[in-house]
Amino acid sequence: RNRCRRFHPLTDPFLSINLTMVHPKVEETLDKVDGFMGKYPSITQYERLQELEDKTGQSKVYFFIAGCTLLTGLLYLTGGSKLITDLVSFVYPAYMSFKALDSATDTDDKQWLTYWVVFSFVSIFEQCLFFLTTLIPFYSFGKVGFFLWLYHPKFLGAQMLYGSTIRPLILPYLPQTPVKKVA
């Protein structure tokens, strides 16, 4: 007689994973993702994910994250890291630029105009030094992080980079124009 028990992780009470015990930081992040999904229900297919959550008992956030991961993987397989980098550096900034054109304030206009100036300089710099960028390991992943830093509202790296590097380089070659006074 065989005394060895067959291992089955879902039915074994000693080895099963308890998905209800989640670290507080993970729970906080999941709540933020759920809030984001609720804010943009048409893009995130909130209602369909809610139905899936009701049917399976698993959080809709897990399905959303799995879908985003799958989409990113498919994009990487079809176009490589260059496609992902181009999408990250162009799609969201273009969308926010269109929104800024119709907004009442000038602060977002300045942010996105500055972003596009820095984007142009980075693109020209990258084209001129393409032979060096191919030698840098994981260059495209660093580039994605760099572009996120440029436009993320917490950092606004484009304004910092423009003010510290690009403006001092270009300003001596531009004709002097009167500076606008902000009231």
Coordinates of C-alpha atoms in Angstrom, one line a residue:
R1 CA 0.0 0.0 0.0
N2 CA 1.3 3.5 -1.0
R3 CA 1.6 5.7 2.1
C4 CA 2.7 8.8 0.1
R5 CA 0.0 11.4 0.0
R6 CA -0.5 13.2 -3.3
F7 CA 0.3 17.0 -2.9
H8 CA -2.4 19.3 -4.1
P9 CA -1.8 23.0 -3.1
L10 CA -5.4 24.1 -3.4
T11 CA -6.9 21.4 -1.1
D12 CA -4.1 20.8 1.4
P13 CA -5.1 22.9 4.5
F14 CA -1.5 23.1 5.7
L15 CA 0.0 24.3 2.5
S16 CA -2.7 26.4 0.9
I17 CA -2.1 30.1 0.3
N18 CA -4.3 32.5 2.1
L19 CA -4.9 35.3 -0.3
T20 CA -6.9 37.3 2.3
M21 CA -3.8 38.2 4.3
V22 CA -2.1 41.0 2.3
H23 CA 0.6 43.4 3.5
P24 CA -0.8 46.8 4.3
K25 CA 1.3 48.6 1.6
V26 CA 0.1 46.1 -1.0
E27 CA -3.5 46.7 0.2
E28 CA -2.9 50.4 -0.1
T29 CA -1.6 50.1 -3.6
L30 CA -4.5 47.8 -4.7
D31 CA -6.9 50.5 -3.3
K32 CA -5.1 53.1 -5.4
V33 CA -5.4 51.0 -8.5
D34 CA -9.0 50.4 -7.8
G35 CA -9.5 54.2 -7.4
F36 CA -7.8 54.7 -10.7
M37 CA -10.0 52.1 -12.4
G38 CA -13.1 53.8 -10.9
K39 CA -11.9 57.2 -12.2
Y40 CA -11.6 55.9 -15.8
P41 CA -14.3 53.2 -16.1
S42 CA -14.6 53.2 -19.9
I43 CA -10.8 52.7 -20.4
T44 CA -10.4 50.1 -17.6
Q45 CA -13.6 48.2 -18.4
Y46 CA -14.7 48.7 -14.8
E47 CA -18.1 47.1 -15.2
R48 CA -16.8 44.0 -16.9
L49 CA -14.1 43.5 -14.3
Q50 CA -16.7 44.0 -11.6
E51 CA -18.7 41.1 -13.1
L52 CA -15.6 39.0 -13.3
E53 CA -14.9 39.7 -9.6
D54 CA -18.5 38.7 -8.7
K55 CA -18.2 35.4 -10.6
T56 CA -14.7 34.4 -9.3
G57 CA -14.4 36.0 -5.9
Q58 CA -11.0 37.5 -6.8
S59 CA -10.4 41.2 -6.8
K60 CA -10.9 43.1 -10.1
V61 CA -7.6 44.8 -9.5
Y62 CA -5.8 41.5 -10.0
F63 CA -7.5 41.0 -13.3
F64 CA -6.7 44.5 -14.4
I65 CA -3.0 44.1 -13.5
A66 CA -2.9 40.8 -15.3
G67 CA -4.4 42.4 -18.4
C68 CA -2.0 45.3 -18.3
T69 CA 0.9 42.8 -17.9
L70 CA -0.4 40.7 -20.8
L71 CA -0.8 43.8 -23.0
T72 CA 2.7 45.0 -22.2
G73 CA 4.1 41.6 -23.0
L74 CA 2.3 41.4 -26.3
L75 CA 3.5 44.9 -27.2
Y76 CA 7.1 43.9 -26.3
L77 CA 6.8 40.7 -28.4
T78 CA 5.4 42.6 -31.5
G79 CA 7.5 45.8 -31.4
G80 CA 10.2 45.3 -28.9
S81 CA 11.3 47.7 -26.3
K82 CA 11.5 50.6 -28.9
L83 CA 7.7 50.4 -29.3
I84 CA 7.1 50.5 -25.6
T85 CA 9.5 53.4 -25.1
D86 CA 7.9 55.3 -27.9
L87 CA 4.4 54.7 -26.5
V88 CA 5.3 55.8 -23.0
S89 CA 7.1 58.9 -24.2
F90 CA 4.5 60.0 -26.7
V91 CA 0.9 58.8 -26.0
Y92 CA 0.3 60.1 -22.5
P93 CA 2.1 63.4 -23.1
A94 CA 0.2 64.0 -26.3
Y95 CA -3.1 63.3 -24.5
M96 CA -2.2 65.6 -21.7
S97 CA -1.1 68.3 -24.2
F98 CA -4.5 68.1 -25.9
K99 CA -6.2 68.5 -22.5
A100 CA -3.9 71.4 -21.6
L101 CA -4.8 73.3 -24.8
D102 CA -8.4 73.4 -23.6
S103 CA -7.7 74.2 -20.0
A104 CA -8.2 77.6 -18.4
T105 CA -4.7 77.7 -16.7
D106 CA -1.3 78.3 -18.2
T107 CA 0.7 76.1 -15.8
D108 CA -0.1 72.9 -17.6
D109 CA 0.5 74.5 -21.0
K110 CA 4.0 75.5 -19.8
Q111 CA 4.6 72.0 -18.4
W112 CA 3.7 70.2 -21.7
L113 CA 5.5 72.7 -23.9
T114 CA 8.6 72.3 -21.8
Y115 CA 8.2 68.5 -22.1
W116 CA 8.1 68.6 -25.9
V117 CA 11.2 70.8 -26.0
V118 CA 13.1 68.4 -23.8
F119 CA 11.6 65.4 -25.8
S120 CA 12.9 67.0 -29.0
F121 CA 16.4 67.5 -27.6
V122 CA 16.6 64.0 -26.3
S123 CA 15.4 62.6 -29.7
I124 CA 18.0 64.6 -31.6
F125 CA 20.7 63.6 -29.0
E126 CA 19.7 60.0 -29.3
Q127 CA 19.8 60.0 -33.1
C128 CA 23.2 61.6 -33.2
L129 CA 24.6 59.1 -30.7
F130 CA 22.8 56.0 -31.7
F131 CA 26.0 54.0 -31.8
L132 CA 26.5 54.6 -28.1
T133 CA 22.9 53.9 -27.1
T134 CA 23.2 50.4 -28.6
L135 CA 26.1 49.6 -26.3
I136 CA 24.3 50.6 -23.1
P137 CA 22.6 47.5 -21.5
F138 CA 18.9 48.0 -20.8
Y139 CA 19.0 51.4 -22.4
S140 CA 15.3 51.3 -23.4
F141 CA 14.2 50.5 -19.8
G142 CA 16.2 53.5 -18.5
K143 CA 14.7 55.6 -21.2
V144 CA 11.2 54.7 -20.1
G145 CA 12.1 55.7 -16.6
F146 CA 13.6 58.9 -17.8
F147 CA 10.5 59.9 -19.7
L148 CA 8.3 59.0 -16.8
W149 CA 10.4 61.2 -14.7
L150 CA 10.2 64.1 -17.2
Y151 CA 6.4 64.3 -17.1
H152 CA 5.3 62.8 -13.8
P153 CA 3.5 65.5 -11.7
K154 CA 5.5 64.6 -8.6
F155 CA 8.9 65.3 -10.3
L156 CA 8.3 67.5 -13.4
G157 CA 11.7 66.7 -14.6
A158 CA 11.3 68.4 -17.9
Q159 CA 11.1 71.8 -16.3
M160 CA 14.1 71.0 -14.1
L161 CA 16.2 69.7 -17.1
Y162 CA 15.1 72.6 -19.3
G163 CA 15.9 75.2 -16.7
S164 CA 19.3 73.8 -15.7
T165 CA 20.6 72.5 -19.1
I166 CA 18.8 73.4 -22.2
R167 CA 17.8 77.0 -21.5
P168 CA 21.4 78.1 -20.6
L169 CA 22.6 76.4 -23.8
I170 CA 20.1 78.0 -26.2
L171 CA 19.4 81.4 -24.6
P172 CA 22.6 83.1 -25.8
Y173 CA 21.6 82.3 -29.4
L174 CA 18.0 83.7 -29.2
P175 CA 17.2 87.3 -29.7
Q176 CA 16.3 89.1 -26.5
T177 CA 12.6 89.3 -25.9
P178 CA 10.9 91.0 -23.0
V179 CA 10.0 88.6 -20.2
K180 CA 6.4 88.2 -19.4
K181 CA 5.4 89.4 -15.9
V182 CA 3.0 87.2 -14.0
A183 CA 0.6 89.2 -11.9

